[in-house]
Coordinates of C-alpha atoms in Angstrom, one line a residue:
X166 CA 15.5 188.8 143.8
X167 CA 12.6 190.4 141.9
X168 CA 10.4 192.9 143.6
X169 CA 6.6 193.0 143.8
X170 CA 5.0 195.2 141.1
X171 CA 4.3 198.6 142.6
X172 CA 3.6 202.0 141.1
X173 CA 6.8 204.1 141.0
X174 CA 7.3 206.8 143.6
X175 CA 5.8 210.0 142.1
X176 CA 8.0 213.1 142.6
X177 CA 5.8 215.5 140.7
X178 CA 3.4 218.2 141.9
X179 CA 0.5 220.3 140.6
X180 CA -0.4 224.0 140.7
X181 CA -2.9 225.0 138.0
X182 CA -3.9 223.8 134.6
X183 CA -2.2 226.0 131.9
X184 CA -0.3 225.8 128.7
X185 CA 3.5 225.5 128.3
X186 CA 3.5 228.6 126.1
X187 CA 2.4 230.8 129.0
X188 CA 5.5 230.1 131.1
X189 CA 8.7 232.1 131.0
X190 CA 11.5 229.5 131.3
X191 CA 14.4 232.0 131.0
X192 CA 17.1 230.6 133.3
X193 CA 18.0 234.1 134.5
X194 CA 14.8 234.1 136.5
X195 CA 16.0 231.2 138.7
X196 CA 17.2 232.6 142.1
X197 CA 21.0 232.2 142.6
X198 CA 20.5 230.4 145.9
X199 CA 18.8 227.5 144.1
X200 CA 21.7 227.2 141.6
X201 CA 24.2 226.6 144.3
X202 CA 25.4 222.9 144.3
X203 CA 22.7 222.2 141.7
X204 CA 23.0 220.2 138.5
X205 CA 19.3 220.9 137.9
X206 CA 16.5 223.1 139.3
X207 CA 12.9 222.2 139.4
X208 CA 10.9 225.2 138.2
X209 CA 7.7 223.5 139.3
X210 CA 7.0 219.8 139.7
X211 CA 3.3 219.2 140.4
X212 CA 0.6 216.6 140.7
X213 CA -3.2 216.7 141.1
X214 CA -4.9 213.5 142.2
X215 CA -8.6 213.0 142.0
X216 CA -10.0 209.8 143.6
X217 CA -13.2 209.6 141.6
X218 CA -14.4 206.4 143.2
X219 CA -13.2 203.1 144.7
X220 CA -12.3 202.0 141.2
X221 CA -11.1 205.1 139.5
X222 CA -8.1 207.4 140.0
X223 CA -7.1 210.4 137.8
X224 CA -3.6 211.9 138.2
X225 CA -2.5 215.0 136.3
X226 CA 1.2 215.7 136.2
X227 CA 2.9 218.9 135.2
X228 CA 6.6 219.6 135.6
X229 CA 9.4 221.8 134.4
X230 CA 13.1 221.2 135.2
X231 CA 16.1 223.2 134.1
X232 CA 19.2 221.0 133.4
X233 CA 22.6 222.6 133.8
X234 CA 25.0 219.8 132.9
X235 CA 25.2 216.2 131.7
X236 CA 25.0 214.9 135.3
X237 CA 21.3 215.9 135.2
X238 CA 20.5 214.7 131.7
X239 CA 18.7 211.7 133.2
X240 CA 15.8 214.1 133.9
X241 CA 15.3 214.5 130.2
X242 CA 15.0 210.8 130.0
X243 CA 11.2 210.5 130.3
X244 CA 9.5 207.1 131.0
X245 CA 5.8 206.7 131.7
X246 CA 4.3 203.3 132.5
X247 CA 0.9 202.0 131.5
X248 CA -1.0 198.7 131.4
X249 CA -4.6 197.5 130.8
X250 CA -5.8 199.3 133.9
X251 CA -3.7 202.4 133.5
X252 CA -3.9 204.8 130.5
X253 CA -1.9 207.8 129.5
X254 CA -3.7 210.9 128.1
X255 CA -3.0 214.5 127.1
X256 CA 0.7 214.2 126.8
X257 CA 2.6 217.4 126.0
X258 CA 6.4 217.7 126.1
X259 CA 8.5 220.8 125.2
X260 CA 12.2 221.7 125.3
X261 CA 13.4 225.3 125.9
X262 CA 16.9 226.9 125.6
X263 CA 18.6 229.0 128.3
X264 CA 16.6 232.1 127.2
X265 CA 13.3 230.3 127.5
X266 CA 12.8 230.0 123.7
X267 CA 11.0 226.8 122.6
X268 CA 13.4 224.7 120.6
X269 CA 11.5 221.4 120.3
X270 CA 8.0 220.2 120.6
X271 CA 7.7 216.4 121.2
X272 CA 4.6 214.7 120.1
X273 CA 3.3 211.5 121.6
X274 CA 4.3 209.7 118.4
X275 CA 7.9 210.7 119.1
X276 CA 7.8 208.5 122.2
X277 CA 8.9 204.9 121.7
X278 CA 6.5 202.2 123.0
X279 CA 8.1 199.2 124.7
X280 CA 7.2 196.2 126.8
X281 CA 8.1 196.7 130.4
X282 CA 9.9 193.3 130.3
X283 CA 12.8 193.5 132.7
X284 CA 14.9 190.6 131.4
X285 CA 13.9 188.2 134.3
X286 CA 10.1 188.3 134.2
X287 CA 8.6 185.2 132.6
X288 CA 5.3 187.1 132.3
X289 CA 4.8 190.9 132.3
X290 CA 1.8 192.7 130.8
X291 CA 3.2 196.2 131.7
X292 CA 4.2 198.6 129.0
X293 CA 6.0 202.0 128.9
X294 CA 6.5 204.9 126.6
X295 CA 10.0 206.5 126.5
X296 CA 11.6 209.6 125.1
X297 CA 15.2 210.7 125.7
X298 CA 16.4 214.2 124.7
X299 CA 19.9 214.7 123.5
X300 CA 21.0 218.2 124.3
X301 CA 23.2 220.4 122.1
X302 CA 23.8 223.1 124.8
X303 CA 23.3 223.8 128.5
X304 CA 21.3 224.9 130.3
X305 CA 18.0 223.7 128.8
X306 CA 14.5 223.2 130.3
X307 CA 12.2 220.2 129.9
X308 CA 8.4 220.8 130.3
X309 CA 6.2 217.8 130.6
X310 CA 2.5 217.3 131.2
X311 CA 0.2 214.3 131.0
X312 CA -2.7 212.6 132.7
X313 CA -3.0 209.0 134.1
X314 CA -6.3 207.2 134.6
X315 CA -6.1 204.1 136.7
X316 CA -8.5 201.5 138.1
X317 CA -5.9 200.5 140.7
X318 CA -6.7 202.8 143.7
X319 CA -4.7 200.7 146.1
X320 CA -1.6 202.8 145.1
X321 CA -1.9 206.4 146.0
X322 CA 1.2 208.4 145.0
X323 CA 3.3 209.6 147.9
X324 CA 4.5 213.2 148.2
X325 CA 8.2 213.7 148.8
X326 CA 9.9 217.2 148.7
X327 CA 12.6 216.1 146.3
X328 CA 14.0 212.7 145.4
X329 CA 17.4 213.8 144.1
X330 CA 20.6 215.2 145.3
X331 CA 22.1 218.3 143.6
X332 CA 18.7 219.5 142.6
X333 CA 17.0 222.8 143.8
X334 CA 13.2 223.1 143.9
X335 CA 11.6 226.5 143.1
X336 CA 8.0 225.5 143.6
X337 CA 6.2 222.3 144.5
X338 CA 2.5 221.8 145.1
X339 CA 0.6 218.6 145.7
X340 CA -3.2 218.0 145.9
X341 CA -5.6 215.2 146.5
X342 CA -9.4 215.3 146.1
X343 CA -11.6 212.5 147.2
X344 CA -15.3 211.8 147.6
X345 CA -17.2 211.8 150.9
X346 CA -17.7 208.0 150.9
X347 CA -14.0 207.4 151.0
X348 CA -11.7 208.1 154.0
X349 CA -8.2 209.4 153.2
X350 CA -5.4 208.1 155.5
X351 CA -2.1 209.9 155.6
X352 CA 1.2 209.9 157.4
X353 CA 3.2 213.2 157.5
X354 CA 6.9 213.0 158.4
X355 CA 9.9 215.4 158.7
X356 CA 8.0 218.6 158.3
X357 CA 10.0 220.4 161.0
X358 CA 12.4 223.0 159.6
X359 CA 10.5 223.5 156.4
X360 CA 7.9 226.1 155.5
X361 CA 5.1 224.0 154.1
X362 CA 1.7 225.5 153.4
X363 CA -0.9 222.9 154.1
X364 CA -4.6 223.2 153.3
X365 CA -7.1 220.6 154.5
X366 CA -10.9 220.5 154.3
X367 CA -13.6 218.0 153.5
X368 CA -12.6 216.1 150.4
X369 CA -9.3 218.0 149.9
X370 CA -5.7 218.1 151.2
X371 CA -2.8 220.0 149.6
X372 CA 0.8 220.9 150.3
X373 CA 3.0 223.6 148.9
X374 CA 6.7 224.4 149.4
X375 CA 9.0 226.9 147.7
X376 CA 12.7 227.7 147.2
X377 CA 14.5 224.6 148.5
X378 CA 18.2 224.6 147.9
X379 CA 20.0 221.6 146.5
X380 CA 21.3 218.9 148.8
X381 CA 24.9 217.7 148.4
X382 CA 25.4 214.0 148.7
X383 CA 27.2 213.2 151.9
X384 CA 28.9 209.9 153.0
X385 CA 26.9 208.0 155.5
X386 CA 23.8 210.2 155.1
X387 CA 20.5 208.6 156.0
X388 CA 18.1 207.7 153.2
X389 CA 16.2 210.6 151.6
X390 CA 13.0 209.1 153.1
X391 CA 14.4 209.6 156.6
X392 CA 14.9 213.4 156.5
X393 CA 13.0 215.0 153.6
X394 CA 9.3 216.0 154.1
X395 CA 7.3 213.0 153.1
X396 CA 3.6 212.1 153.1
X397 CA 2.3 208.6 152.6
X398 CA -1.4 208.1 151.6
X399 CA -4.0 205.4 151.6
X400 CA -7.7 205.1 151.3
X401 CA -10.1 202.8 153.3
X402 CA -11.9 201.6 150.1
X403 CA -9.7 200.6 147.2
X404 CA -9.4 198.4 144.2
X405 CA -6.4 196.2 143.2
X406 CA -6.5 194.7 139.7
X407 CA -10.3 194.3 139.9
X408 CA -10.4 193.0 143.5
X409 CA -12.2 195.5 145.8
X410 CA -10.9 195.9 149.3
X411 CA -11.7 197.8 152.5
X412 CA -9.3 198.4 155.4
X413 CA -8.6 201.2 157.8
X414 CA -5.7 199.6 159.6
X415 CA -3.0 197.0 159.1
X416 CA -5.0 194.2 160.8
X417 CA -7.9 194.8 158.4
X418 CA -5.6 195.1 155.4
X419 CA -3.8 191.8 156.3
X420 CA -7.2 190.1 156.7
X421 CA -8.3 191.3 153.3
X422 CA -5.0 190.2 151.7
X423 CA -5.3 186.8 153.2
X424 CA -9.0 186.2 152.4
X425 CA -8.7 187.5 148.8
X426 CA -5.2 186.7 147.6
X427 CA -3.8 183.9 149.8
X428 CA -6.5 181.6 151.0
X429 CA -7.1 179.8 147.7
X430 CA -3.5 179.3 146.6
X431 CA -2.0 177.0 149.3
X432 CA -3.1 173.6 147.9
X433 CA -0.5 171.0 146.9
X434 CA -0.7 167.8 144.8
X435 CA -1.3 164.6 146.8
X436 CA 2.1 163.2 145.7
X437 CA 4.0 166.2 147.0
X438 CA 2.1 166.1 150.3
X439 CA 3.1 162.5 150.9
X440 CA 6.7 163.2 149.9
X441 CA 7.2 166.2 152.2
X442 CA 5.7 164.2 155.1
X443 CA 8.0 161.3 154.4
X444 CA 11.3 163.2 154.2
X445 CA 10.5 165.3 157.3
X446 CA 9.4 162.3 159.4
X447 CA 13.0 161.3 160.1
X448 CA 13.3 164.2 162.7
X449 CA 11.1 165.4 165.5
X450 CA 12.5 168.9 166.1
X451 CA 10.2 171.4 164.2
X452 CA 13.2 173.6 163.2
X453 CA 14.9 170.6 161.7
X454 CA 11.7 169.7 159.8
X455 CA 11.5 173.3 158.5
X456 CA 15.2 173.1 157.4
X457 CA 14.4 170.0 155.4
X458 CA 11.5 171.8 153.7
X459 CA 13.6 174.8 152.9
X460 CA 16.3 172.7 151.4
X461 CA 13.7 170.8 149.4
X462 CA 12.4 174.1 148.0
X463 CA 15.9 175.3 147.1
X464 CA 16.7 172.1 145.2
X465 CA 13.3 171.9 143.4
X466 CA 12.4 175.4 142.3
X467 CA 14.0 178.5 140.9
X468 CA 13.1 182.2 140.8
X469 CA 11.4 183.8 137.8
X470 CA 9.3 187.0 138.1
X471 CA 5.6 187.1 137.2
X472 CA 4.1 190.6 136.6
X473 CA 0.7 190.0 135.0
X474 CA -2.5 191.5 136.4
X475 CA -3.4 190.3 139.8
X476 CA -0.5 187.9 139.5
X477 CA 1.7 190.9 140.1
X478 CA 0.4 190.8 143.7
X479 CA -1.2 187.4 144.3
X480 CA 1.1 184.4 144.7
X481 CA 0.9 181.7 142.0
X482 CA -0.9 178.6 143.3
X483 CA 1.4 176.2 145.1
X484 CA 0.3 173.3 142.8
X485 CA 1.4 175.3 139.8
X486 CA 4.8 176.2 141.3
X487 CA 5.2 172.5 142.2
X488 CA 4.4 171.5 138.6
X489 CA 6.5 174.1 136.8
X490 CA 9.5 174.3 139.1
X491 CA 9.7 178.1 139.2
X492 CA 8.0 181.2 140.7
X493 CA 8.5 184.7 141.8
X494 CA 9.1 185.9 145.4
X495 CA 5.4 185.6 146.2
X496 CA 5.0 182.2 144.5
X497 CA 8.1 180.7 146.1
X498 CA 7.1 182.1 149.5
X499 CA 3.6 180.7 149.1
X500 CA 5.0 177.3 148.0
X501 CA 7.2 177.1 151.1
X502 CA 4.3 178.1 153.3
X503 CA 2.1 175.4 151.8
X504 CA 4.7 172.7 152.4
X505 CA 5.3 173.8 156.0
X506 CA 1.5 173.9 156.6
X507 CA 1.3 170.3 155.4
X508 CA 3.6 169.1 158.2
X509 CA 1.9 171.3 160.8
X510 CA 4.3 174.3 161.0
X511 CA 2.9 177.8 161.0
X512 CA 4.3 180.1 158.4
X513 CA 3.1 183.5 157.3
X514 CA 3.5 185.5 154.1
X515 CA 5.3 188.8 154.8
X516 CA 5.3 192.0 152.7
X517 CA 8.5 194.0 153.0
X518 CA 10.7 196.5 151.3
X519 CA 13.8 194.7 150.0
X520 CA 17.3 196.0 149.3
X521 CA 17.8 199.5 150.8
X522 CA 16.6 199.6 154.5
X523 CA 13.1 201.0 154.5
X524 CA 10.2 200.5 156.9
X525 CA 6.6 200.0 155.9
X526 CA 4.7 203.0 157.2
X527 CA 3.0 201.9 160.4
X528 CA 0.5 204.8 160.2
X529 CA -1.0 204.1 156.7
X530 CA -2.5 200.7 155.9
X531 CA -2.0 200.4 152.1
X532 CA -0.3 198.4 149.4
X533 CA 3.3 198.8 150.4
X534 CA 6.5 196.8 149.9
X535 CA 8.3 195.4 146.9
X536 CA 9.1 191.9 148.1
X537 CA 7.7 188.9 150.0
X538 CA 9.4 186.7 152.5
X539 CA 8.2 184.1 155.0
X540 CA 7.9 184.4 158.8
X541 CA 8.1 181.3 161.1
X542 CA 7.3 181.7 164.8
X543 CA 8.8 178.4 165.8
X544 CA 10.2 177.0 169.1
X545 CA 10.0 180.4 170.7
X546 CA 12.1 181.9 167.9
X547 CA 11.3 184.4 165.1
X548 CA 12.7 182.9 161.9
X549 CA 12.6 184.8 158.6
X550 CA 13.1 182.9 155.3
X551 CA 14.2 184.3 151.9
X552 CA 12.5 181.8 149.6
X553 CA 13.9 183.1 146.3
X554 CA 17.5 182.2 147.1
X555 CA 19.1 178.9 146.3
X556 CA 22.3 179.9 148.2
X557 CA 21.2 181.3 151.5
X558 CA 21.2 179.1 154.6
X559 CA 18.0 178.5 156.5
X560 CA 17.1 181.6 158.5
X561 CA 19.8 183.8 156.9
X562 CA 18.1 186.9 155.3
X563 CA 21.2 189.1 155.3
X564 CA 21.2 192.7 154.3
X565 CA 18.4 192.4 151.7
X566 CA 15.6 192.4 154.3
X567 CA 17.2 192.7 157.8
X568 CA 16.2 195.3 160.4
X569 CA 13.0 196.8 159.1
X570 CA 9.2 196.9 159.7
X571 CA 7.3 194.4 157.6
X572 CA 3.6 193.2 157.4
X573 CA 3.1 189.6 158.6
X574 CA -0.2 188.3 157.1
X575 CA -2.1 185.9 159.2
X576 CA -5.6 184.4 158.7
X577 CA -6.7 186.7 161.6
X578 CA -5.2 189.8 160.0
X579 CA -2.0 191.7 159.5
X580 CA 0.6 192.6 162.0
X581 CA 3.6 194.9 161.7
X582 CA 6.7 193.2 162.9
X583 CA 10.4 194.0 162.8
X584 CA 12.8 191.6 161.0
X585 CA 16.1 190.3 162.5
X586 CA 18.7 192.8 163.6
X587 CA 22.2 191.6 163.1
X588 CA 24.4 192.7 166.0
X589 CA 28.0 193.7 165.1
X590 CA 29.5 190.4 166.5
X591 CA 27.1 188.4 164.3
X592 CA 28.5 190.1 161.2
X593 CA 31.9 188.5 161.8
X594 CA 34.8 188.0 159.5
X595 CA 37.5 185.7 160.9
X596 CA 40.8 185.6 159.2
X597 CA 43.5 183.1 160.2
X598 CA 46.7 182.3 158.5
X599 CA 50.5 182.6 158.3
X600 CA 53.1 184.1 156.1
X601 CA 56.8 183.8 155.7
X602 CA 59.2 186.5 154.5
X603 CA 62.3 185.8 152.6
X604 CA 65.6 187.8 152.8
X605 CA 64.7 189.4 149.5
X606 CA 61.2 190.4 150.7
X607 CA 59.2 187.7 149.1
X608 CA 56.0 186.4 150.6
X609 CA 54.7 182.8 151.0
X610 CA 51.3 182.6 152.6
X611 CA 48.2 180.6 153.4
X612 CA 45.0 182.1 154.8
X613 CA 41.5 180.9 155.7
X614 CA 38.6 183.4 155.9
X615 CA 35.2 182.7 157.5
X616 CA 32.4 185.2 157.1
X617 CA 29.1 185.2 159.0
X618 CA 25.9 187.4 159.1
X619 CA 25.8 190.2 156.6
X620 CA 29.5 189.6 155.8
X621 CA 28.5 186.1 154.7
X622 CA 26.3 187.8 152.1
X623 CA 29.0 190.1 150.8
X624 CA 31.5 187.2 150.4
X625 CA 28.9 184.7 149.0
X626 CA 27.6 187.1 146.3
X627 CA 31.2 187.9 145.2
X628 CA 32.7 184.5 145.1
X629 CA 30.1 181.6 145.1
X630 CA 29.8 179.9 141.8
X631 CA 32.6 181.9 140.1
X632 CA 35.0 180.2 137.7
X633 CA 38.6 179.6 138.7
X634 CA 39.7 182.4 136.4
X635 CA 37.3 184.9 137.9
X636 CA 38.2 183.8 141.4
X637 CA 41.9 184.5 140.6
X638 CA 41.0 188.1 139.5
X639 CA 38.6 188.7 142.4
X640 CA 41.0 187.6 145.1
X641 CA 43.8 189.6 143.6
X642 CA 41.5 192.6 143.9
X643 CA 40.6 191.6 147.5
X644 CA 44.4 191.4 148.3
X645 CA 45.2 194.5 146.3
X646 CA 47.8 195.7 148.8
X647 CA 50.0 192.8 147.7
X648 CA 51.6 193.0 144.2
X649 CA 52.7 190.1 142.0
X650 CA 50.5 187.5 143.6
X651 CA 50.5 183.9 142.3
X652 CA 47.8 181.6 143.7
X653 CA 48.5 177.9 144.1
X654 CA 45.2 177.3 145.8
X655 CA 41.8 179.1 145.8
X656 CA 38.9 177.2 147.4
X657 CA 35.5 178.7 148.4
X658 CA 32.7 176.9 150.2
X659 CA 29.1 178.1 150.9
X660 CA 28.8 176.2 154.2
X661 CA 25.0 176.5 154.6
X662 CA 25.0 173.9 157.4
X663 CA 27.2 176.1 159.7
X664 CA 25.9 179.4 158.3
X665 CA 29.3 180.7 157.1
X666 CA 31.1 181.3 153.9
X667 CA 34.7 179.9 153.8
X668 CA 37.7 180.7 151.7
X669 CA 41.1 179.0 151.6
X670 CA 44.0 180.7 149.8
X671 CA 47.7 179.7 149.3
X672 CA 49.9 182.1 147.3
X673 CA 53.3 183.7 146.9
X674 CA 54.3 187.2 146.0
X675 CA 57.6 188.9 145.2
X676 CA 58.8 192.1 146.7
X677 CA 56.1 192.2 149.4
X678 CA 58.6 193.8 151.8
X679 CA 60.5 196.9 150.8
X680 CA 64.2 196.4 150.6
X681 CA 66.1 199.7 151.1
X682 CA 69.6 198.1 150.9
X683 CA 70.3 198.0 154.6
X684 CA 66.7 197.5 155.9
X685 CA 63.7 195.3 155.1
X686 CA 60.4 197.0 155.8
X687 CA 57.6 194.4 156.3
X688 CA 53.9 195.5 156.4
X689 CA 52.3 193.6 159.3
X690 CA 48.7 193.4 157.9
X691 CA 48.9 191.3 154.8
X692 CA 45.4 189.8 154.6
X693 CA 42.9 192.5 155.8
X694 CA 44.5 195.9 155.4
X695 CA 42.3 198.9 155.5
X696 CA 43.2 201.9 153.3
X697 CA 39.7 203.5 153.5
X698 CA 39.1 206.9 155.1
X699 CA 35.7 208.7 154.6
X700 CA 35.8 211.8 152.5
X701 CA 36.3 215.1 154.3
X702 CA 33.0 217.1 154.4
X703 CA 33.0 220.7 155.5
X704 CA 29.8 222.1 157.0
X705 CA 28.1 218.7 157.1
X706 CA 24.3 218.9 157.0
X707 CA 23.2 215.4 157.7
X708 CA 23.6 213.0 160.7
X709 CA 26.0 210.0 160.4
X710 CA 24.1 206.8 159.6
X711 CA 25.9 203.5 159.9
X712 CA 23.4 201.0 158.8
X713 CA 25.1 197.9 160.2
X714 CA 28.0 197.1 162.6
X715 CA 30.5 194.4 162.1
X716 CA 33.6 192.7 163.6
X717 CA 36.8 191.6 161.9
X718 CA 39.1 189.3 163.8
X719 CA 42.6 188.5 162.4
X720 CA 45.1 186.0 163.8
X721 CA 48.3 185.6 161.7
X722 CA 51.6 183.9 162.4
X723 CA 54.5 185.8 160.9
X724 CA 57.9 184.1 160.2
X725 CA 60.8 186.4 159.5
X726 CA 64.3 185.6 158.0
X727 CA 66.3 184.0 160.8
X728 CA 69.6 185.6 159.9
X729 CA 68.3 189.2 160.1
X730 CA 68.2 191.5 163.1
X731 CA 64.9 193.0 164.3
X732 CA 65.3 196.7 164.6
X733 CA 61.8 197.9 165.2
X734 CA 58.5 196.4 166.2
X735 CA 55.3 198.4 166.4
X736 CA 53.7 198.8 169.9
X737 CA 50.4 197.3 170.8
X738 CA 47.5 199.6 170.1
X739 CA 44.0 199.8 171.7
X740 CA 41.4 202.4 170.6
X741 CA 37.8 202.6 171.8
X742 CA 35.1 205.1 171.2
X743 CA 31.4 205.3 170.5
X744 CA 31.9 204.3 166.9
X745 CA 33.7 201.0 167.8
X746 CA 37.1 199.7 168.8
X747 CA 40.4 198.7 167.3
X748 CA 43.2 196.5 168.9
X749 CA 46.5 195.5 167.5
X750 CA 48.7 193.0 169.4
X751 CA 52.1 191.7 168.3
X752 CA 53.5 188.8 170.4
X753 CA 57.0 187.4 169.9
X754 CA 56.7 183.6 170.1
X755 CA 60.3 182.7 169.0
X756 CA 63.5 184.4 167.8
X757 CA 62.1 185.2 164.4
X758 CA 58.4 184.4 164.8
X759 CA 55.5 186.7 165.8
X760 CA 51.8 186.3 166.3
X761 CA 49.8 189.2 164.9
X762 CA 46.3 189.8 166.3
X763 CA 43.9 192.5 165.1
X764 CA 40.3 193.1 166.0
X765 CA 38.2 195.8 164.5
X766 CA 34.6 196.4 165.6
X767 CA 32.4 199.0 164.0
X768 CA 29.1 199.9 165.7
X769 CA 25.9 200.6 163.8
X770 CA 23.6 203.5 164.6
X771 CA 23.0 207.1 164.0
X772 CA 25.3 209.8 165.3
X773 CA 25.1 213.7 165.3
X774 CA 26.6 215.4 162.2
X775 CA 29.0 217.3 164.6
X776 CA 30.8 214.0 165.2
X777 CA 31.7 213.3 161.6
X778 CA 35.3 214.5 162.0
X779 CA 35.7 212.2 165.0
X780 CA 34.3 209.3 163.0
X781 CA 36.7 210.1 160.1
X782 CA 39.6 210.3 162.5
X783 CA 38.8 206.9 163.8
X784 CA 39.2 205.5 160.3
X785 CA 42.4 207.4 159.9
X786 CA 43.8 205.7 163.0
X787 CA 42.8 202.4 161.7
X788 CA 44.5 203.0 158.4
X789 CA 47.6 204.2 160.1
X790 CA 47.9 201.2 162.3
X791 CA 47.0 198.8 159.5
X792 CA 50.1 200.3 157.7
X793 CA 52.4 199.5 160.6
X794 CA 55.7 197.7 159.7
X795 CA 58.4 195.6 161.2
X796 CA 61.9 196.8 160.4
X797 CA 64.8 194.3 159.9
X798 CA 68.4 195.0 159.3
X799 CA 71.1 192.7 157.8

């Protein structure tokens, strides 16, 4: 799923205009506290933004970063984007050794110039220059300075303290200047606990922060956007690829977007109008009509990105998508909306951040988001459609766009709405099967797995459309707790009608049970065994963030060798806490037959950092009980 073309998040800052030769980049001058846990230290990382007018923006970047090891070499990989509305000027790049001695001056001609083609865009007028330094020793420092002039004032760079783990920050300063006829809109978040020097006066706002120690990456930590100081900016009068706009709030921004970018692109050819009316006339329920339209779109068109001029933001005309049979997220969303409009069903284009959970900032109306989906308020339901996917069922958005604030664009204006939240029981994996154990410990099994909600997504993306050879390898990995597997049946089905992904497996395996000579040790959980335990973290800094809950239900019939004696059977287990619950039940149904039932529920949410050990211990209990064994004797 390709994203909308947006300017990259700018993590650079500005102090004063100077020359690289005036700096002392000796690494001995870096405070020891900033080196702790650091693969790199930002000596300064600065940006100065001048909004000259509604149609002109000048950004001056200056940064210096000391790199201690190969894990931070990516910061010597410099990429700067440009296009017909965005130019690069006054580029200077220098490399210094550990003593602060200049070892390399990089000229603009040393940068390679490339198309910004991403491999899936049919059209893309963006370009970039790139330079990658190969170090001969560590540490070394990269100094970089350049200026950007842009006519696209719809995108004002955000300020974030630091966008990387394992990186200290020695000095950071950010500044915006703007004329009196323009209103600057800003949203400041997560300033508590940081000493940030802020200056604000007519036509100017600036922020400065110093001596920030490196953050270690922690399992289940929230996104950097959720706990680092962050400021989002917008202006009330802006320009987007030659189209002027004016908006002080989301309602006004949505109205501008609809009037200028959507209103003229919803027309369809007469033949398509008649066809869509005909195929939907067989049902009366509006949801069923919408399903027919969605299936029609999935069968007719495919996804290809478009990143040219205003086309990076405005949907391709529905007539053009109908004719060509392809479009990007905006074009396919618009095409679906046009078809639904033709049969009298309301559908609204929606700007959103796709992939990692991230909300549009409610407090700043500006060009945000990197993806577009469709919203249907239909039969007293809120239905969200992912129009780029040919695999998803109707109304299944999954983990790509679930549970986040998005901008729904209506003819009357924009409205911030929250997309579907999948409750743990909706993210269900149901495993049913049986297995038989031989006297020598061999296994003969069949199992069916059904996955729903976000678990549907994870199974579908892994298995749907794969070759038999790849499926064999993938399911051996899935059942990695069983050695020597030989599959006699592997069938997968993307059951869009019932909103579930289905898998059917038949297989055998030698030496599944451990034969000690006098005993046979049989692991109970053959099909969904957990071996995961979160990493131990001493002195945790961040809260525990579990983005989504889920439920696994397993029901398995176990047949044991009839001529062996049962020496030990695990007791039933029930665990329940704020993080979720776990139950294990083993019921004897005949002399040598048991029914094994297991249910694991994990709850989503955010929990205090002090409870991380309790959360980790919960996983340890799950692993221990998933390793439970029946013991037989001869």
